[in-house]
Coordinates of C-alpha atoms and ligand atoms in Angstrom, one line a residue:
X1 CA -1.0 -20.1 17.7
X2 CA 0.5 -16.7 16.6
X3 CA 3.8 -16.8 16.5
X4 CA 4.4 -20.5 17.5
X5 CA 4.7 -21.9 14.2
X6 CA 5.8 -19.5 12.2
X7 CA 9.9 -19.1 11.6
X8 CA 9.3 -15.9 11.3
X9 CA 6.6 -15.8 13.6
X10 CA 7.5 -12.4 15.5
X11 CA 7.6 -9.9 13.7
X12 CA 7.8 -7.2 16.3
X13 CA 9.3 -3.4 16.0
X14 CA 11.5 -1.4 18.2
X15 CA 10.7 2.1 17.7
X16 CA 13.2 3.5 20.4
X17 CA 11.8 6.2 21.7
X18 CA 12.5 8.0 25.2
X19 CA 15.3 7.1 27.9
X20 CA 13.8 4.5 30.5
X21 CA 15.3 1.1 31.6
X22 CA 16.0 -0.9 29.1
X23 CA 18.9 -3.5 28.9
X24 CA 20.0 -4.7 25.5
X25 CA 17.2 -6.7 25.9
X26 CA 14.4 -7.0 23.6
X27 CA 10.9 -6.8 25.5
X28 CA 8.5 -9.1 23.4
X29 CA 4.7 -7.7 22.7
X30 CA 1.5 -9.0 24.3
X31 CA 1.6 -12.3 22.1
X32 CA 4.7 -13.6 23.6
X33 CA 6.3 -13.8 27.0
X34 CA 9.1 -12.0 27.6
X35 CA 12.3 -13.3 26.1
X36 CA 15.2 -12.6 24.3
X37 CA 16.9 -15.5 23.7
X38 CA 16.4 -17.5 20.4
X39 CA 18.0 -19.6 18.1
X40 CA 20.5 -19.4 15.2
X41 CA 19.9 -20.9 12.0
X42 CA 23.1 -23.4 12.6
X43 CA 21.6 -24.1 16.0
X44 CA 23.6 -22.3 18.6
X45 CA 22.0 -20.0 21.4
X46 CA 22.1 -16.5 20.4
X47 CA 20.0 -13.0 21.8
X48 CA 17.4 -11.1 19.6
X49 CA 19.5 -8.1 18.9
X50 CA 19.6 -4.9 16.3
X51 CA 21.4 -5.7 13.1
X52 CA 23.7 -2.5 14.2
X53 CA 24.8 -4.1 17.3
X54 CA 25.6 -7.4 15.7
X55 CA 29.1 -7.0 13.6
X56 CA 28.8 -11.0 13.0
X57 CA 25.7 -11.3 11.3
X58 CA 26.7 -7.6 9.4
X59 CA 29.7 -9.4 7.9
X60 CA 27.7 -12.7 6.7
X61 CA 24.5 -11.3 6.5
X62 CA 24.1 -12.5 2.7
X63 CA 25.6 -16.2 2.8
X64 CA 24.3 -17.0 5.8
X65 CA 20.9 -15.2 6.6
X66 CA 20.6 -14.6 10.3
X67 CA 17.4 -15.8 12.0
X68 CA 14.5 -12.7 12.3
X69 CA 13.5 -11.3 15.9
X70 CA 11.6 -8.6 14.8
X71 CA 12.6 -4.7 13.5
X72 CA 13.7 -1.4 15.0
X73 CA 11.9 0.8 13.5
X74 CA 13.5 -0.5 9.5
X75 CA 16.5 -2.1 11.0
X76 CA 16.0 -5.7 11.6
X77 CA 16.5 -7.4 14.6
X78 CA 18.5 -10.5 14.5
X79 CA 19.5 -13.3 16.4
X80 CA 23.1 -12.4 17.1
X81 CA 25.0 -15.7 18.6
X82 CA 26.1 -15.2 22.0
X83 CA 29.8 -15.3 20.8
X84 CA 29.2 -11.8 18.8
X85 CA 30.1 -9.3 20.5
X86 CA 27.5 -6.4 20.4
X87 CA 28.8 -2.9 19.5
X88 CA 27.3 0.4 20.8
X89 CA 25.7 1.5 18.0
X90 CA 22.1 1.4 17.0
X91 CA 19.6 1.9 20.1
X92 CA 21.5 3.0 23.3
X93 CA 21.5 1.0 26.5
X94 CA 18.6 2.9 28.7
X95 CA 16.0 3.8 25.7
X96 CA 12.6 2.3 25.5
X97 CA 11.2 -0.1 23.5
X98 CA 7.7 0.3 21.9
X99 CA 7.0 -2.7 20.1
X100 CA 4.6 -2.8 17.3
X101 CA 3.1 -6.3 15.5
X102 CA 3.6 -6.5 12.3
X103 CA 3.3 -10.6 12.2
X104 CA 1.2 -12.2 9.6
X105 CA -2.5 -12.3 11.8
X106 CA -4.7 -15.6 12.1
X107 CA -6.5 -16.0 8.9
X108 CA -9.6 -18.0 8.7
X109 CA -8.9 -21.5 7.4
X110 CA -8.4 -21.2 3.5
X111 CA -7.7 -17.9 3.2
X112 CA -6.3 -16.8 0.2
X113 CA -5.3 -13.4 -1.0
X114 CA -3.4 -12.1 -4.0
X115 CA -4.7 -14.3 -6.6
X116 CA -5.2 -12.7 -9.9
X117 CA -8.4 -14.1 -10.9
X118 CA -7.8 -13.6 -15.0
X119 CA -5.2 -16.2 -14.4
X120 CA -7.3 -18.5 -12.1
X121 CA -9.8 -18.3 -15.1
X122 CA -7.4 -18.8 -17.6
X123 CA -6.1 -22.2 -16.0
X124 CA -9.2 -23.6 -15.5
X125 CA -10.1 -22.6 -19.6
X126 CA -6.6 -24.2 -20.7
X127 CA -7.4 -24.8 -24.5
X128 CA -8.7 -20.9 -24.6
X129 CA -6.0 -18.1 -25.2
X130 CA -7.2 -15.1 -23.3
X131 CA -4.5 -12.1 -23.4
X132 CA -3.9 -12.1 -20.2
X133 CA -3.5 -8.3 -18.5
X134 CA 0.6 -8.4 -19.0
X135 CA 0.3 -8.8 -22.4
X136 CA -2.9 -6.8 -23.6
X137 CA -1.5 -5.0 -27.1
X138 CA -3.8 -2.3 -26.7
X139 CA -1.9 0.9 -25.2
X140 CA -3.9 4.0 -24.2
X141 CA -2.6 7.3 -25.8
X142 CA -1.6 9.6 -23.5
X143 CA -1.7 13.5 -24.6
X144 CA -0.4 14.8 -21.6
X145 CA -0.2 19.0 -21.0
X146 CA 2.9 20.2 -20.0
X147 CA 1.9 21.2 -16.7
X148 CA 5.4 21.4 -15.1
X149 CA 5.2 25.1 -17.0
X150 CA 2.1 26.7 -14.9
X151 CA 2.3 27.9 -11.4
X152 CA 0.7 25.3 -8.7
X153 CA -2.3 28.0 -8.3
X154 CA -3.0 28.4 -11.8
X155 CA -3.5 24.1 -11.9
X156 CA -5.4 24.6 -9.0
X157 CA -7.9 27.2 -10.9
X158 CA -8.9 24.7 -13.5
X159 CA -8.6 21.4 -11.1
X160 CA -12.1 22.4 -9.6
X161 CA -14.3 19.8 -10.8
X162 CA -17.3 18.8 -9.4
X163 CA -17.4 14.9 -8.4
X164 CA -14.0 14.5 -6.9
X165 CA -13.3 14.9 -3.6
X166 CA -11.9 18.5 -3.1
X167 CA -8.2 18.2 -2.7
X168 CA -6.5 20.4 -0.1
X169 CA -2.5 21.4 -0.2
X170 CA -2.5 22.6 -3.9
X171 CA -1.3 19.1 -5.0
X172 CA -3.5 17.3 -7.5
X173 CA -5.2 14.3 -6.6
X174 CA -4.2 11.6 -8.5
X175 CA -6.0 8.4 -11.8
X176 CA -4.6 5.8 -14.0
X177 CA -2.6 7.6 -17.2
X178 CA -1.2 5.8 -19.8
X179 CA -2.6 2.6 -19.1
X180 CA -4.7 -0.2 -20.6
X181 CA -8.5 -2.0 -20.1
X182 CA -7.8 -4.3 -17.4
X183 CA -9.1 -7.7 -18.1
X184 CA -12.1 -8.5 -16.7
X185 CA -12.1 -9.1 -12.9
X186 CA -8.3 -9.7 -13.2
X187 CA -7.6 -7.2 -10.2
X188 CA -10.5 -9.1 -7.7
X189 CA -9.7 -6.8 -4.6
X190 CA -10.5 -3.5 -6.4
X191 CA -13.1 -1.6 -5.1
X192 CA -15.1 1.5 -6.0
X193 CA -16.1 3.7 -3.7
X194 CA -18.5 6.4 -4.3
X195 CA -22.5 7.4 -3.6
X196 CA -25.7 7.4 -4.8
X197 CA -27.7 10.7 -6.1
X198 CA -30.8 11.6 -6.2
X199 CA -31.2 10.4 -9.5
X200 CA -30.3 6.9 -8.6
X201 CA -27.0 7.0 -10.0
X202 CA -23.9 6.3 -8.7
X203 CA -21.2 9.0 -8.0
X204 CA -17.9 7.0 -8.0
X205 CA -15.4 9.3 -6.6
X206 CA -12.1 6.7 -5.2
X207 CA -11.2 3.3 -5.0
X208 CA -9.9 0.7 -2.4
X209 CA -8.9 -2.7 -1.9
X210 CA -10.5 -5.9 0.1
X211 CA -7.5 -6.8 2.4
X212 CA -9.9 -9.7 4.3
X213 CA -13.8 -10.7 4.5
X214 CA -14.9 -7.1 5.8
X215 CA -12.7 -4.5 5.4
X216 CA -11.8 -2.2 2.4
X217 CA -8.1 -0.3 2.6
X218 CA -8.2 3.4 1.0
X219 CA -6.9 6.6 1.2
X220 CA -8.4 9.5 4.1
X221 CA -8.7 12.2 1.8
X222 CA -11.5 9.8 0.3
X223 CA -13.5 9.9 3.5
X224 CA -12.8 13.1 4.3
X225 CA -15.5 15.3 3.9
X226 CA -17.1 13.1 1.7
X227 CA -20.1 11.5 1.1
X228 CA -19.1 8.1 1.0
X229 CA -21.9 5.5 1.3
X230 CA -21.5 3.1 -1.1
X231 CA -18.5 0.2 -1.4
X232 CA -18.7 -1.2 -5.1
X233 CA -16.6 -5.0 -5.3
X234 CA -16.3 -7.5 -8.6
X235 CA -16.7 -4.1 -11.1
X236 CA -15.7 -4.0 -13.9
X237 CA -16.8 -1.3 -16.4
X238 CA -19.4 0.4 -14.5
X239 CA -21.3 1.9 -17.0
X240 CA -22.2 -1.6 -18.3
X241 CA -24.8 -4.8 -17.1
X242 CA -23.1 -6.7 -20.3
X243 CA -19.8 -6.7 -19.2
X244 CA -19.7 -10.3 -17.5
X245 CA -18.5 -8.8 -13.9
X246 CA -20.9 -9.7 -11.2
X247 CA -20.7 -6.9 -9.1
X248 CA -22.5 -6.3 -5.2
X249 CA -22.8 -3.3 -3.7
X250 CA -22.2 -3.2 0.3
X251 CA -23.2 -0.1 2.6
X252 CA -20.8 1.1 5.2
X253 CA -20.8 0.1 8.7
X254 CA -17.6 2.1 9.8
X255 CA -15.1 4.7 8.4
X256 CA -11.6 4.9 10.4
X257 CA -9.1 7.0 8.9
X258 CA -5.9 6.8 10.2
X259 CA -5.8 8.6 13.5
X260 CA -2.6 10.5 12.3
X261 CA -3.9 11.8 9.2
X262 CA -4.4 15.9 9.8
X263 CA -5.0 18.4 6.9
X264 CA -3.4 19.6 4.9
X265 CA -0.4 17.2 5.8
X266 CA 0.2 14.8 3.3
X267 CA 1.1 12.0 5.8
X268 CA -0.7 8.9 7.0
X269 CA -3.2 9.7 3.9
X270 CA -5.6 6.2 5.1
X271 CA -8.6 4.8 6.0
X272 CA -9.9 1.4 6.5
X273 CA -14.0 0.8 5.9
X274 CA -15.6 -1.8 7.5
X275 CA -18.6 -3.2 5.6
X276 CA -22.0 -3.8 6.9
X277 CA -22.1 -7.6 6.4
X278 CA -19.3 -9.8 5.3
X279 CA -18.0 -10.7 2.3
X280 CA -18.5 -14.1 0.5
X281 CA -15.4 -15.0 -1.7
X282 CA -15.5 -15.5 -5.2
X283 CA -13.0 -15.6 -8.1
X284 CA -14.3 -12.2 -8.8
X285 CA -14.1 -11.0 -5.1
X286 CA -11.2 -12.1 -3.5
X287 CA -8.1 -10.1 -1.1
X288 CA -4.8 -8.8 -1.9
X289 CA -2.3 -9.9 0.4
X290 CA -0.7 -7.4 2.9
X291 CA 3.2 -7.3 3.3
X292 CA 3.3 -9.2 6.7
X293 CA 6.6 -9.3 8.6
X294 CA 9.4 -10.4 6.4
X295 CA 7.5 -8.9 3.3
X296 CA 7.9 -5.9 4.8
X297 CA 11.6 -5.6 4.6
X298 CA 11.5 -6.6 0.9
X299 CA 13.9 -3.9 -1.0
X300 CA 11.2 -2.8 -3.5
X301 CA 13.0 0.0 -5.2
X302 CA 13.2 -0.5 -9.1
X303 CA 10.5 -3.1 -9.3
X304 CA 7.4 -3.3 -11.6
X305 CA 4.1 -2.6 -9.8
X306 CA 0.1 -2.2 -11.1
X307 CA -1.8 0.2 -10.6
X308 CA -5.3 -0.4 -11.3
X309 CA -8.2 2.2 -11.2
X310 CA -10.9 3.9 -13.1
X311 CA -9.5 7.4 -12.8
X312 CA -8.9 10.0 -15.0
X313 CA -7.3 8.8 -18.5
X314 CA -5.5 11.7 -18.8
X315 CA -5.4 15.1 -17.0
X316 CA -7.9 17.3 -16.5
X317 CA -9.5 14.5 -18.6
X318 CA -12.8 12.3 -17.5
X319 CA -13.0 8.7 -15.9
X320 CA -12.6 5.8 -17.4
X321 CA -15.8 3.6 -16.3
X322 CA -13.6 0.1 -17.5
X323 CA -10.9 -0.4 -14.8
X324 CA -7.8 0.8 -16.3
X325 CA -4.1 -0.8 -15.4
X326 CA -0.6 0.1 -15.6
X327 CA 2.4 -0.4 -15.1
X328 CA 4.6 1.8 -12.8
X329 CA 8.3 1.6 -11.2
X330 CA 9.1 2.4 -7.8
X331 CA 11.6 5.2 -7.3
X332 CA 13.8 6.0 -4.1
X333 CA 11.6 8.3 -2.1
X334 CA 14.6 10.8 -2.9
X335 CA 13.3 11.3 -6.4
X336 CA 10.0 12.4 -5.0
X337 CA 12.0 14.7 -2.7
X338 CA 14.0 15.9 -4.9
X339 CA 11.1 17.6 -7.5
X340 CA 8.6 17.8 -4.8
X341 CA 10.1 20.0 -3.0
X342 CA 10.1 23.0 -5.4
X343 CA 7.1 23.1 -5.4
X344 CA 5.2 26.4 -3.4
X345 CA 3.2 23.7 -1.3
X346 CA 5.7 21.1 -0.4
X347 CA 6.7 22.9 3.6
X348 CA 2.5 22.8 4.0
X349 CA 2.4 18.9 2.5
X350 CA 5.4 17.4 3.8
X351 CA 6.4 19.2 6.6
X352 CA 9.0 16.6 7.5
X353 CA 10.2 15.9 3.8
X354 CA 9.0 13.1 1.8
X355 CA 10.2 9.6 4.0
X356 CA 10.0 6.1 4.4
X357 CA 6.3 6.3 4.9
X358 CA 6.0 7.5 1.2
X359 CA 6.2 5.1 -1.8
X360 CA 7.5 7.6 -4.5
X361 CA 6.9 5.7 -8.5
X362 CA 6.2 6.1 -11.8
X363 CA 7.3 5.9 -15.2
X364 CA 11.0 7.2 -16.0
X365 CA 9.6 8.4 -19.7
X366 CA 6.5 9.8 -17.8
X367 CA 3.4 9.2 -19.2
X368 CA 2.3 6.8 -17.1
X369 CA 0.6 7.2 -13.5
X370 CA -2.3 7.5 -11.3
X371 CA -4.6 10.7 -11.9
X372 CA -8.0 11.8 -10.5
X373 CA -10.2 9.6 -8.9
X374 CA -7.9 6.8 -8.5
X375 CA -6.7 7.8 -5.1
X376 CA -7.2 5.2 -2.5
X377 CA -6.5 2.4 -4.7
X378 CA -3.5 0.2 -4.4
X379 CA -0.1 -0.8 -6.1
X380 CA 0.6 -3.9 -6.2
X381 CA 3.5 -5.9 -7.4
X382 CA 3.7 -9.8 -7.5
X383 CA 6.1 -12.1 -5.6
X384 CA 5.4 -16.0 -4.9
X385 CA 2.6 -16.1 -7.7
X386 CA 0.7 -13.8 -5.4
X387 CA 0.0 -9.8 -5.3
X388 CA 0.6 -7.6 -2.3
X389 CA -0.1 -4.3 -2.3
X390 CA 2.5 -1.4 -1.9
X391 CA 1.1 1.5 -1.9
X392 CA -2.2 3.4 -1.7
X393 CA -2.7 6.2 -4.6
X394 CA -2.4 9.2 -2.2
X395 CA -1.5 12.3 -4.8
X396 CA 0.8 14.1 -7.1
X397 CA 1.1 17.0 -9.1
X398 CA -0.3 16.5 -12.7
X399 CA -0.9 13.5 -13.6
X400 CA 1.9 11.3 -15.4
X401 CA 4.5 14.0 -15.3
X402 CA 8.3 12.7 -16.0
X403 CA 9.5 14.7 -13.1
X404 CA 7.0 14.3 -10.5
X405 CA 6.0 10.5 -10.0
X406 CA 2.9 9.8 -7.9
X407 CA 2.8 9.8 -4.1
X408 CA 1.6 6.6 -2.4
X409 CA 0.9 5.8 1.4
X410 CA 3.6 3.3 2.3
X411 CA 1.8 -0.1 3.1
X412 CA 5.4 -1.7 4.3
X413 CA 5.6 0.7 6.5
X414 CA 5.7 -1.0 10.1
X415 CA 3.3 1.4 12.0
X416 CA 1.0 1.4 9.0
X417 CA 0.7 -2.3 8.9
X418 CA 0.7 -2.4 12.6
X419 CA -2.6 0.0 12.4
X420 CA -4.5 -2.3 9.5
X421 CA -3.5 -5.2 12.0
X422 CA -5.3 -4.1 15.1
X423 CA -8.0 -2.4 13.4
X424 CA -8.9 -4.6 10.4
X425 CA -7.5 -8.4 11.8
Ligands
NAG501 C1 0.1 8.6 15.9 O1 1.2 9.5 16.4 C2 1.5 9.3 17.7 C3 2.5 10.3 18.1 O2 3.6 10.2 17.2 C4 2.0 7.8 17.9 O3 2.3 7.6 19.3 C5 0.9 6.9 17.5 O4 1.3 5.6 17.6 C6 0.4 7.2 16.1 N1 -0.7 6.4 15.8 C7 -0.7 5.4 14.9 C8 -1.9 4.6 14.7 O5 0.3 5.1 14.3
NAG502 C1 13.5 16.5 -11.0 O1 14.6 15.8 -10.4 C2 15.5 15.3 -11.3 C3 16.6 14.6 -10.5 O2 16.0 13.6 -9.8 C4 16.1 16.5 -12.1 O3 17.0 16.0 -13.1 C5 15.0 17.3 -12.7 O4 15.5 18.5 -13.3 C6 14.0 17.7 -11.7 N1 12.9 18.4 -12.4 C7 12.3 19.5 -11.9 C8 11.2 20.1 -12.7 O5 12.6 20.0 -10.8
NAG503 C1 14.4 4.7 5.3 O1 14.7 3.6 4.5 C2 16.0 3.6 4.0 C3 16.2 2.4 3.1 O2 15.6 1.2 3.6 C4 17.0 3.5 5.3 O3 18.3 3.5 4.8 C5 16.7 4.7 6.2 O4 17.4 4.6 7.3 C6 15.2 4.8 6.5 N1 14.9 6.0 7.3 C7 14.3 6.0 8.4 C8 14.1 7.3 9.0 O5 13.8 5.0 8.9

């Protein structure tokens, strides 16, 4: 069934790597046989080839939207017509193809992600005005230190609190700043993520998001050298019985970060949990939706995304135990470069720069971002009256600093999405 009836149905990556045999042909992964002939959109037989090598889809690319074959690495693949002729640009004759599958998986019948449940609720109570979380009057005050003025280290000396995972790399660990009470079980896929201590309380130390019936999406500095043993869904303020969430608590049957993810290196910062027993779908329990194939290409710079957690209000400040929301921007990873890399840390970090596996946003005023204890949650941003998450809160220095906009693990990125796929689907 993959594949078959979907338009867009293969979403498959070249990632060229090597020099072996390969023909200007595109070698189809496991789910397919091997082919590289399809179909234009007017009808006409036409070969699965890199945008690059295609001048005649290049030149009407935007009026007349080629048919999808898959990506190389972020360059699409396209159905060329076999009247094009292909130019030698782009991946050479002779390299090898490594696909990766990035296609929407086989839900269960009725799966639904991405549904804001504040608004399910408000639909179904028509005659009732709730403020719904976009509108919510009440704005958090910021108060924000000028941290850009200390030296990295001298952050570092007063950053050591207890109850936070311990953040390698002298960057700070980011929390939501600047933002405001979420409504109630409006974010549904939120997750804390934290222990229990001896006292019976609960330490909550990250976030996450459901992505499907048993698995949680976070970040790997939340599992690393942690004590994670509890996976909190349908919270709301945790502090508080009376706050109308329903709330249930699930123990952990596996912790997998992502294989790739070495300290201190900031890259590959994820993990996926699997719970012990699955979850049952409610409005106040429900997915986000992961960018799938052709939601993977979307162009994302400059749009409005959430970011939801119960972080730190402010910096060096405490937790907020109502989940908090806010509204960010996302930035061209070059503006994350750009500040990032003055900083003392940024050759240990980001050895290889700050890239397309990094989603760089924040606020252009500053002021608003994530802060301590909100790492491993998501960003999310809404398209087709559903949300998919962007990003997972990885770090940043400060918190809500004009120049220095938070640091997210890229969830369009194919070989991340390739890596919830096999492990998680
Ligand atoms: C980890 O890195 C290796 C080497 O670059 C790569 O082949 C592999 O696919 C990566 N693993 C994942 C899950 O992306
Ligand atoms: C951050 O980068 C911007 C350009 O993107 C620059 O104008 C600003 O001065 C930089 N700030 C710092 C502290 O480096
Ligand atoms: C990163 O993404 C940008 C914009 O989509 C693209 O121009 C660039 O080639 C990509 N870089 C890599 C290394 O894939």
């Amino acid at each position: 069934m993959r594949g078959a009836e979907h338009t867009w149905g293969l979403f498959l990556i070249w990632l060229a790597v090597g020099q072996s045999s390969y023909a200007q042909e595109v070698i189809f992964g496991s789910a397919h046989e091997a082919s590289s002939e399809c179909t234009t959109r007017d009808g006409n037989k036409g070969r699965c080839l890199d945008i690059r090598k295609c001048p005649k889809v290049q030149e009407n690319f935007r009026t007349n939207p080629p048919t999808h074959c898959g990506f190389s690495g972020f360059s699409p693949v396209v159905c060329c017509p076999l009247s094009a002729e292909p130019v030698n640009e782009g991946p050479k004759d002779g390299d090898t193809v490594q696909l990766v599958d990035i296609s929407p998986p086989d839900f269960a019948p009725g799966f639904e992600c991405g549904v804001n449940s504040a608004r399910r609720v408000s639909t179904l109570f028509q005659k009732r005005s709730v403020p719904t979380p976009d509108n919510f009057p009440h704005v958090r005050p910021t108060g924000l230190p000028d941290l850009s003025l200390l030296p990295v280290d001298g952050i570092l000396a007063v950053l050591n609190q207890p109850k936070v995972p311990k953040f390698e790399g002298g960057l700070l660990k980011p929390s939501v700043v600047g933002g405001i009470d979420a409504k109630a079980n409006a974010w549904p896929w939120m997750a804390l993520l934290g222990n229990k201590e001896n006292d019976g309380k609960y330490n909550w130390f990250c976030a996450g998001a459901l992505i499907n019936d048993q698995w949680v999406l976070t970040a790997a500095h939340c599992v690393d050298g942690t004590t994670l043993e509890v996976v909190r869904l349908g919270e709301h303020n945790y502090n508080s019985d009376q706050d109308g969430a329903k709330h249930v608590d699930f123990s952990i049957q596996q912790i997998i970060p992502h294989p790739n993810y070495t300290q201190p290196t900031a890259y590959h910062d994820l993990a996926l949990l699997q719970l012990s027993r699955k979850v049952v779908f409610e409005t106040f329990i429900h997915p986000v939706c992961l960018p799938w194939g052709e939601e993977s290409e979307r162009d994302l710079i400059g749009t409005q995304v959430k970011l939801t957690g119960w972080g730190d209000t402010q910096f060096l400040g405490s937790p907020s135990s109502i989940l908090q929301e806010v509204d960010l921007t996302i930035f061209p990873n070059s503006k994350c470069e750009a500040n990032y890399s003055r900083l003392r840390h940024y050759s240990i970090s980001w050895p290889n720069g700050i890239g397309n596996e990094t989603t760089c946003a924040g606020d252009e005023a500053g002021g608003r971002d994530a802060c301590q204890g909100d790492s491993g949650g998501p960003i999310v941003y809404r398209s087709n009256g559903k949300y998919t998450i962007n990003g997972v809160v990885s770090r940043g220095y400060g918190c809500g600093l004009k120049d220095y906009p938070g640091i997210y693990a890229n969830i369009q990125y194919p070989d991340y999405l390739a890596w919830i796929k096999k492990t998680a689907f």
